[in-house]
Amino acid sequence: MSAMHNPPHPGAIIKEDVLGFKNLSVTEAARQLGISRVTLSRLLNGKTGVSVDMALRLSQWLGTTPELWLRMQDACDLWQAGKTKRPKVKPLQSREAAVILKD
């Protein structure tokens, strides 16, 4: 699987493709989702990510799957984390890993 370059935050997709397309206000969308306007605003502006609870709400609201929203959030999080310099980690020896993963 090839790495995606700067995947969009799920909130940006909702902001542009859902609220923009349906001409919904943040207040109305938040009401329909059963969350506060502040909570939705933080998601739309990339200040917070999609939680499991939010993924379930979005999937019911938009007729998608919760996994779709969680995968989008994971892709965004992994890309962001990949930009950060990380210390080297010594790999676990393959025999040890095989025993651990087998159980």
PDB file of C-alpha atoms in Angstrom:
ATOM      1  CA  MET A   1       0.000   0.000   0.000  1.00  0.00           C
ATOM      2  CA  SER A   2       1.415   3.358  -0.960  1.00  0.00           C
ATOM      3  CA  ALA A   3       1.485   6.214   1.508  1.00  0.00           C
ATOM      4  CA  MET A   4      -0.953   9.028   0.936  1.00  0.00           C
ATOM      5  CA  HIS A   5       0.343  12.577   0.854  1.00  0.00           C
ATOM      6  CA  ASN A   6      -1.357  14.811   3.396  1.00  0.00           C
ATOM      7  CA  PRO A   7      -4.727  13.063   3.680  1.00  0.00           C
ATOM      8  CA  PRO A   8      -7.543  15.455   4.528  1.00  0.00           C
ATOM      9  CA  HIS A   9      -8.836  15.651   8.070  1.00  0.00           C
ATOM     10  CA  PRO A  10     -12.310  14.068   8.274  1.00  0.00           C
ATOM     11  CA  GLY A  11     -13.642  17.341   9.666  1.00  0.00           C
ATOM     12  CA  ALA A  12     -12.579  19.161   6.500  1.00  0.00           C
ATOM     13  CA  ILE A  13     -14.473  16.614   4.407  1.00  0.00           C
ATOM     14  CA  ILE A  14     -17.609  17.089   6.487  1.00  0.00           C
ATOM     15  CA  LYS A  15     -17.247  20.873   6.351  1.00  0.00           C
ATOM     16  CA  GLU A  16     -16.792  21.047   2.582  1.00  0.00           C
ATOM     17  CA  ASP A  17     -18.650  18.036   1.202  1.00  0.00           C
ATOM     18  CA  VAL A  18     -21.552  17.771   3.628  1.00  0.00           C
ATOM     19  CA  LEU A  19     -22.270  21.142   5.216  1.00  0.00           C
ATOM     20  CA  GLY A  20     -21.253  23.071   2.106  1.00  0.00           C
ATOM     21  CA  PHE A  21     -23.162  20.803  -0.277  1.00  0.00           C
ATOM     22  CA  LYS A  22     -26.299  20.646   1.866  1.00  0.00           C
ATOM     23  CA  ASN A  23     -26.021  24.318   2.881  1.00  0.00           C
ATOM     24  CA  LEU A  24     -26.260  23.309   6.556  1.00  0.00           C
ATOM     25  CA  SER A  25     -25.122  25.532   9.386  1.00  0.00           C
ATOM     26  CA  VAL A  26     -22.790  24.171  12.040  1.00  0.00           C
ATOM     27  CA  THR A  27     -25.549  24.717  14.595  1.00  0.00           C
ATOM     28  CA  GLU A  28     -28.091  22.706  12.603  1.00  0.00           C
ATOM     29  CA  ALA A  29     -25.655  19.900  11.819  1.00  0.00           C
ATOM     30  CA  ALA A  30     -24.671  19.696  15.496  1.00  0.00           C
ATOM     31  CA  ARG A  31     -28.331  19.522  16.473  1.00  0.00           C
ATOM     32  CA  GLN A  32     -28.930  16.676  14.012  1.00  0.00           C
ATOM     33  CA  LEU A  33     -25.887  14.810  15.353  1.00  0.00           C
ATOM     34  CA  GLY A  34     -26.935  15.351  18.971  1.00  0.00           C
ATOM     35  CA  ILE A  35     -23.730  17.164  19.933  1.00  0.00           C
ATOM     36  CA  SER A  36     -22.804  20.706  20.892  1.00  0.00           C
ATOM     37  CA  ARG A  37     -21.953  23.315  18.281  1.00  0.00           C
ATOM     38  CA  VAL A  38     -18.513  23.698  19.888  1.00  0.00           C
ATOM     39  CA  THR A  39     -17.807  19.962  19.581  1.00  0.00           C
ATOM     40  CA  LEU A  40     -18.699  19.946  15.892  1.00  0.00           C
ATOM     41  CA  SER A  41     -16.816  23.183  15.231  1.00  0.00           C
ATOM     42  CA  ARG A  42     -13.657  21.708  16.779  1.00  0.00           C
ATOM     43  CA  LEU A  43     -13.970  18.652  14.517  1.00  0.00           C
ATOM     44  CA  LEU A  44     -14.660  20.713  11.389  1.00  0.00           C
ATOM     45  CA  ASN A  45     -11.601  22.878  12.060  1.00  0.00           C
ATOM     46  CA  GLY A  46      -9.270  19.944  12.734  1.00  0.00           C
ATOM     47  CA  LYS A  47      -8.830  20.769  16.425  1.00  0.00           C
ATOM     48  CA  THR A  48     -10.040  17.304  17.437  1.00  0.00           C
ATOM     49  CA  GLY A  49     -10.280  13.955  15.718  1.00  0.00           C
ATOM     50  CA  VAL A  50     -13.088  11.524  15.026  1.00  0.00           C
ATOM     51  CA  SER A  51     -13.722   9.397  18.114  1.00  0.00           C
ATOM     52  CA  VAL A  52     -15.496   6.043  18.038  1.00  0.00           C
ATOM     53  CA  ASP A  53     -18.656   7.738  19.311  1.00  0.00           C
ATOM     54  CA  MET A  54     -18.423  10.427  16.633  1.00  0.00           C
ATOM     55  CA  ALA A  55     -17.783   7.802  13.944  1.00  0.00           C
ATOM     56  CA  LEU A  56     -20.983   6.025  14.996  1.00  0.00           C
ATOM     57  CA  ARG A  57     -22.946   9.292  14.913  1.00  0.00           C
ATOM     58  CA  LEU A  58     -21.543  10.293  11.507  1.00  0.00           C
ATOM     59  CA  SER A  59     -22.245   6.872  10.024  1.00  0.00           C
ATOM     60  CA  GLN A  60     -25.889   6.996  11.138  1.00  0.00           C
ATOM     61  CA  TRP A  61     -26.290  10.581   9.964  1.00  0.00           C
ATOM     62  CA  LEU A  62     -24.658  10.118   6.569  1.00  0.00           C
ATOM     63  CA  GLY A  63     -25.472   6.470   5.818  1.00  0.00           C
ATOM     64  CA  THR A  64     -21.841   5.374   5.852  1.00  0.00           C
ATOM     65  CA  THR A  65     -19.893   3.016   8.095  1.00  0.00           C
ATOM     66  CA  PRO A  66     -18.101   4.021  11.283  1.00  0.00           C
ATOM     67  CA  GLU A  67     -15.012   2.284   9.914  1.00  0.00           C
ATOM     68  CA  LEU A  68     -14.873   4.791   7.050  1.00  0.00           C
ATOM     69  CA  TRP A  69     -14.528   7.709   9.475  1.00  0.00           C
ATOM     70  CA  LEU A  70     -12.055   5.897  11.711  1.00  0.00           C
ATOM     71  CA  ARG A  71      -9.890   4.932   8.698  1.00  0.00           C
ATOM     72  CA  MET A  72      -9.868   8.542   7.508  1.00  0.00           C
ATOM     73  CA  GLN A  73      -8.861   9.711  10.986  1.00  0.00           C
ATOM     74  CA  ASP A  74      -6.166   7.013  11.209  1.00  0.00           C
ATOM     75  CA  ALA A  75      -4.738   8.033   7.818  1.00  0.00           C
ATOM     76  CA  CYS A  76      -4.600  11.663   8.905  1.00  0.00           C
ATOM     77  CA  ASP A  77      -3.055  10.805  12.295  1.00  0.00           C
ATOM     78  CA  LEU A  78      -0.444   8.467  10.786  1.00  0.00           C
ATOM     79  CA  TRP A  79       0.573  11.039   8.195  1.00  0.00           C
ATOM     80  CA  GLN A  80       0.933  13.720  10.872  1.00  0.00           C
ATOM     81  CA  ALA A  81       2.917  11.362  13.130  1.00  0.00           C
ATOM     82  CA  GLY A  82       5.149  10.395  10.206  1.00  0.00           C
ATOM     83  CA  LYS A  83       6.246  14.015   9.826  1.00  0.00           C
ATOM     84  CA  THR A  84       7.608  14.010  13.383  1.00  0.00           C
ATOM     85  CA  LYS A  85      11.191  12.918  13.989  1.00  0.00           C
ATOM     86  CA  ARG A  86      11.153   9.714  16.015  1.00  0.00           C
ATOM     87  CA  PRO A  87      13.911   7.956  17.960  1.00  0.00           C
ATOM     88  CA  LYS A  88      15.247   4.691  16.571  1.00  0.00           C
ATOM     89  CA  VAL A  89      13.615   1.616  18.083  1.00  0.00           C
ATOM     90  CA  LYS A  90      15.490  -1.670  18.116  1.00  0.00           C
ATOM     91  CA  PRO A  91      13.341  -4.345  16.444  1.00  0.00           C
ATOM     92  CA  LEU A  92      12.213  -7.285  18.542  1.00  0.00           C
ATOM     93  CA  GLN A  93      14.042 -10.432  17.469  1.00  0.00           C
ATOM     94  CA  SER A  94      11.912 -12.411  15.013  1.00  0.00           C
ATOM     95  CA  ARG A  95      11.820 -15.580  17.140  1.00  0.00           C
ATOM     96  CA  GLU A  96      10.650 -13.568  20.164  1.00  0.00           C
ATOM     97  CA  ALA A  97       8.069 -11.745  18.083  1.00  0.00           C
ATOM     98  CA  ALA A  98       6.736 -15.003  16.635  1.00  0.00           C
ATOM     99  CA  VAL A  99       6.184 -16.424  20.124  1.00  0.00           C
ATOM    100  CA  ILE A 100       4.485 -13.271  21.391  1.00  0.00           C
ATOM    101  CA  LEU A 101       2.231 -12.850  18.358  1.00  0.00           C
ATOM    102  CA  LYS A 102       1.340 -16.544  18.281  1.00  0.00           C
ATOM    103  CA  ASP A 103      -0.340 -16.424  21.696  1.00  0.00           C
TER     104      ASP A 103
END
